[in-house]
Structures are given as C-alpha cells and as structure tokens.
XYZ file of C-alpha atoms in Angstrom:
255
model
C -31.854 -3.274 3.292
C -29.445 -5.952 3.416
C -29.382 -9.226 1.618
C -28.914 -12.562 3.237
C -25.554 -14.182 2.517
C -25.738 -16.891 -0.081
C -24.591 -20.628 1.260
C -21.111 -21.465 0.250
C -22.018 -24.271 -2.068
C -24.449 -22.199 -4.168
C -23.252 -20.414 -7.490
C -23.677 -17.062 -5.646
C -21.607 -18.228 -2.785
C -18.915 -19.549 -4.900
C -18.586 -16.248 -6.755
C -18.295 -14.281 -3.379
C -15.639 -16.899 -2.422
C -13.791 -16.324 -6.092
C -13.682 -12.537 -5.071
C -11.797 -13.227 -1.868
C -9.658 -15.656 -3.549
C -8.840 -13.594 -6.647
C -7.512 -10.779 -4.296
C -5.270 -13.402 -2.172
C -4.139 -15.668 -5.224
C -3.596 -12.938 -7.957
C -2.356 -10.126 -5.581
C -1.305 -10.864 -1.896
C 0.345 -14.343 -2.722
C 2.611 -13.125 -5.581
C 3.619 -10.037 -3.801
C 4.692 -11.727 -0.700
C 6.584 -14.431 -2.460
C 8.611 -11.946 -4.514
C 9.183 -9.949 -1.390
C 10.428 -13.157 0.174
C 12.645 -13.979 -2.685
C 14.109 -10.465 -2.846
C 14.773 -10.851 1.074
C 16.522 -14.114 0.656
C 18.563 -12.913 -2.154
C 19.673 -9.743 0.123
C 20.751 -12.068 2.794
C 22.590 -14.136 0.480
C 24.200 -11.331 -1.214
C 23.072 -12.553 -4.818
C 25.285 -11.240 -7.289
C 22.758 -10.283 -10.069
C 20.755 -8.464 -7.555
C 23.651 -6.680 -6.177
C 24.507 -5.394 -9.821
C 20.991 -4.347 -10.627
C 20.948 -2.259 -7.378
C 24.535 -1.001 -7.448
C 24.059 0.184 -11.073
C 20.634 1.916 -10.530
C 21.984 3.422 -7.455
C 25.135 5.110 -8.989
C 23.258 6.443 -12.039
C 20.730 8.128 -9.902
C 23.378 9.440 -7.394
C 25.339 10.865 -10.528
C 22.082 12.519 -11.613
C 21.297 13.967 -8.194
C 24.951 15.462 -8.046
C 24.719 17.312 -11.193
C 20.957 18.535 -10.950
C 20.194 20.384 -7.507
C 16.613 21.245 -8.612
C 16.127 17.285 -8.856
C 17.457 16.828 -5.549
C 15.211 19.598 -3.828
C 11.984 18.230 -5.844
C 12.817 14.667 -4.633
C 13.195 15.926 -1.029
C 9.880 17.684 -1.302
C 8.082 14.307 -2.635
C 9.896 12.244 0.065
C 8.805 14.290 2.715
C 5.149 14.611 1.598
C 4.906 10.763 1.036
C 6.933 10.023 4.180
C 5.384 7.151 6.553
C 4.605 9.976 9.150
C 2.413 11.789 6.620
C 0.914 8.725 4.937
C -0.094 7.093 8.431
C -1.526 10.376 9.598
C -3.724 10.417 6.499
C -4.947 6.884 7.286
C -5.508 7.678 10.915
C -7.661 10.650 9.974
C -9.786 9.096 7.601
C -10.242 5.977 10.150
C -11.243 8.389 12.942
C -13.858 10.322 10.534
C -15.236 7.115 9.211
C -15.690 5.646 13.181
C -17.423 9.114 13.940
C -19.707 8.975 10.838
C -20.598 5.509 12.218
C -18.961 3.629 9.346
C -17.244 1.263 12.066
C -16.193 -1.550 10.001
C -14.617 0.587 7.429
C -12.836 2.378 9.910
C -11.455 -0.752 11.599
C -10.367 -2.190 7.976
C -8.305 0.994 7.883
C -6.955 0.857 11.036
C -6.018 -2.797 10.999
C -4.263 -2.439 7.514
C -2.445 0.610 8.657
C -1.306 -1.229 11.988
C -0.287 -4.489 10.384
C 1.689 -2.257 7.574
C 3.683 -0.532 10.448
C 4.473 -4.134 12.230
C 5.412 -5.816 9.245
C 7.778 -2.790 8.369
C 9.452 -2.722 11.790
C 9.800 -6.710 11.578
C 11.237 -6.998 8.131
C 14.013 -4.203 8.750
C 15.178 -5.755 11.614
C 14.951 -9.288 10.258
C 16.950 -8.575 7.094
C 19.188 -5.996 8.647
C 20.086 -4.510 5.253
C 22.398 -1.571 4.872
C 21.623 1.647 2.892
C 23.636 2.877 -0.226
C 26.651 4.502 1.015
C 28.423 7.577 -0.939
C 31.175 9.687 -0.359
C 29.020 12.918 -1.083
C 25.395 11.738 -0.117
C 22.588 14.127 -1.107
C 20.402 12.788 1.659
C 20.891 10.523 4.771
C 18.013 8.474 6.647
C 18.441 6.200 9.777
C 17.439 2.527 10.256
C 17.629 -0.623 7.999
C 17.059 -0.469 4.226
C 14.702 -3.116 3.443
C 11.757 -2.741 2.736
C 11.160 1.044 1.980
C 8.930 2.339 4.534
C 8.353 5.225 2.467
C 7.329 2.939 -0.595
C 5.688 0.460 1.668
C 3.112 2.981 3.528
C 2.531 5.195 0.670
C 1.392 2.063 -1.278
C -0.705 1.025 1.590
C -2.359 4.452 2.220
C -2.965 5.095 -1.483
C -4.824 1.731 -1.618
C -6.734 2.337 1.336
C -7.836 5.705 0.352
C -8.711 4.481 -3.068
C -10.957 1.551 -1.933
C -12.762 3.954 0.543
C -13.433 6.505 -2.205
C -14.275 4.430 -4.938
C -18.080 4.435 -4.330
C -18.154 7.982 -4.336
C -16.734 8.461 -7.816
C -18.149 8.436 -11.442
C -16.536 6.010 -13.965
C -13.872 8.714 -14.995
C -13.279 9.598 -11.314
C -12.427 5.923 -10.564
C -10.105 5.842 -13.613
C -8.427 8.975 -12.375
C -8.308 7.660 -8.730
C -6.767 4.239 -10.011
C -4.003 6.379 -11.867
C -3.626 8.818 -8.887
C -3.216 5.740 -6.281
C -0.394 4.013 -8.494
C 1.459 7.380 -9.319
C 1.703 8.636 -5.669
C 3.719 5.586 -4.385
C 5.439 5.363 -7.705
C 6.861 8.782 -7.245
C 7.561 8.576 -3.548
C 9.537 5.206 -4.249
C 11.473 6.860 -7.067
C 12.418 9.752 -4.812
C 13.936 7.372 -1.999
C 16.437 6.071 -4.759
C 16.932 9.367 -6.338
C 18.131 10.439 -2.812
C 20.569 7.580 -2.469
C 19.006 6.388 0.516
C 17.353 3.143 -0.826
C 18.169 0.504 -3.051
C 15.816 -0.058 -5.912
C 14.888 -3.551 -4.397
C 13.911 -1.873 -1.162
C 11.342 0.125 -3.136
C 9.938 -2.735 -5.312
C 9.684 -4.789 -1.897
C 7.834 -1.861 -0.389
C 5.366 -1.346 -3.120
C 4.472 -5.243 -3.268
C 4.249 -5.244 0.512
C 1.755 -2.497 0.390
C -0.513 -3.815 -2.561
C -0.245 -7.360 -1.155
C -1.476 -6.237 2.513
C -4.242 -4.143 1.218
C -5.563 -6.934 -1.068
C -4.926 -9.632 2.016
C -7.147 -7.410 4.470
C -9.671 -6.506 1.767
C -10.327 -10.210 1.267
C -10.569 -10.471 5.002
C -12.826 -7.736 5.271
C -14.918 -9.063 2.429
C -15.583 -12.281 4.435
C -16.505 -10.393 7.364
C -19.080 -8.295 5.416
C -20.739 -11.159 3.910
C -21.055 -12.947 7.212
C -22.919 -9.914 8.255
C -25.212 -10.680 5.371
C -24.047 -8.113 3.026
C -23.856 -8.400 -0.491
C -20.419 -9.312 -2.219
C -18.668 -6.455 -3.845
C -16.010 -5.922 -6.551
C -13.223 -4.125 -4.635
C -11.376 -2.842 -7.760
C -14.607 -0.900 -8.807
C -16.827 -0.578 -5.778
C -14.540 -0.060 -3.055
C -14.464 -2.392 0.103
C -17.829 -1.182 1.801
C -19.758 0.961 -0.568
C -22.563 0.995 1.719
C -20.564 2.347 4.706
C -18.521 4.648 2.479
C -22.023 6.200 1.467
C -23.079 6.303 5.236
C -20.122 8.222 5.866
C -20.625 10.697 3.148
C -24.335 11.480 3.688
C -24.503 11.035 7.625
C -27.770 12.745 7.913
C -29.683 9.989 5.896
C -30.918 7.083 7.716
C -29.962 3.615 6.683
C-alpha cells in the first residue's frame, strides 16, 4: 500500500524536500566543486598541486620497484576494480532488477552508470592531463589521466550496489556494507597510484565524482518516487527504493 505525497508546504513535505537538498548540498555540490577546483589547478599547473602529486607518485613508484609482491597485488586489485568489471556489475544488477519488475530502481542504476561513463569521457578529453611518466614503469595505461576512471567507476558502482542492498540488511549488515562500499574504491584508487598510472588528485577526483553523482541521482530519484505517491526515504539507511528492493528480492510475492 502506498501513501499520498505530502504537499510541499506541509512539515512532511518540507522534510521530504530536506532529504533531497541534504544529498545535493552536503554531498554533490561540495564534491563537484572540489573536482572543478582540481581541474582548474591541473590546467593552470598550480605548483602546490604538482608538488603533492609528484612527491606521492615518486614515493609509491619507489615502493613498487622494491616490492614485486606489492605490484602483483595492486595489479589484481586494479583489474578487479576496473571500469569494465564495475560497469558489468551494475549492468547485471540493473537487468535483474528490471526482470523482477523493480523498474524504477533498474532505471536509476542504469542512468547513474551511463551518466558516470559520459562524465568520465568528457572530463578526460576536456582536461587532457598526462599520466605520470617513469623511466622504469611497473604498469602502463592509455588515455587521459584526470579523473581516474577506476576510482570514479568503483565509487559509483559501490554506491549503487550499497543503496540497492541496504533494505535487505540488518543494522550490523548495513554498517558492514558501508565499510565495504568505502573500502573497495579506496583500495582501487590506491592501486592506480601504486602502479604509477595516475596522480593522487586523479584518484581523489574520481572518488568525489562517484560519490557526488550517486548522491545527485539519488536525490532526483527520490523526487520521482514521491511524485508517484511513495513515502520519503533516508537513503543512507534505507537505500533509494526499499519497496522495489524487497519486490526484487521476493518476486513471488504480490504487492
């Protein structure tokens, strides 16, 4: 059973608006603003940024040269967390959700993924940042450096999977899911710097873009839900569509 959407001027309506604004103002806007500042600093070859990136890259490269096992581990992490694997994960999730009639949730996942892929391509072309260069590289990667597609897509995919799964989890399970959703893109991002194929700020930019985009599409999705007469949710604890997650998890049950 669904409930009617509260009028915008009522306390309930204002609380619903507050949920959406919180996602955008507290997550998306700061994330996108920082990414924009990094991009401007990169374009302007800002000296402090170059020093931070250069120092971190040199230290990580020396570590890689002296520890082959570390390199092999980072290669595995990087491969598992590649944009191809992460996008495939979200595509599979979206297809399963669609087949189980969780259509809104499937569309949200698909739109978030497609938006991320488009932003990644456009920013890489617009910024045109060169990747780190070493005389004895431990790994090579094609294309532009900013933002890190691995960091961006792993953060985005982790966010999508997290917000889908939260309604199915216990309180402890939700805590574990949040930890995992942070840890996966963190490790993937570190692997890209460790392998010498990205600057630190490329990875930070990717993380911020992933988190910001998931928050922005979640806010838009919440608006769509409420215009359909569904109650407001708290995405951080309930996910973006608890009723559709439950429907997909129990396809034999009728609404």
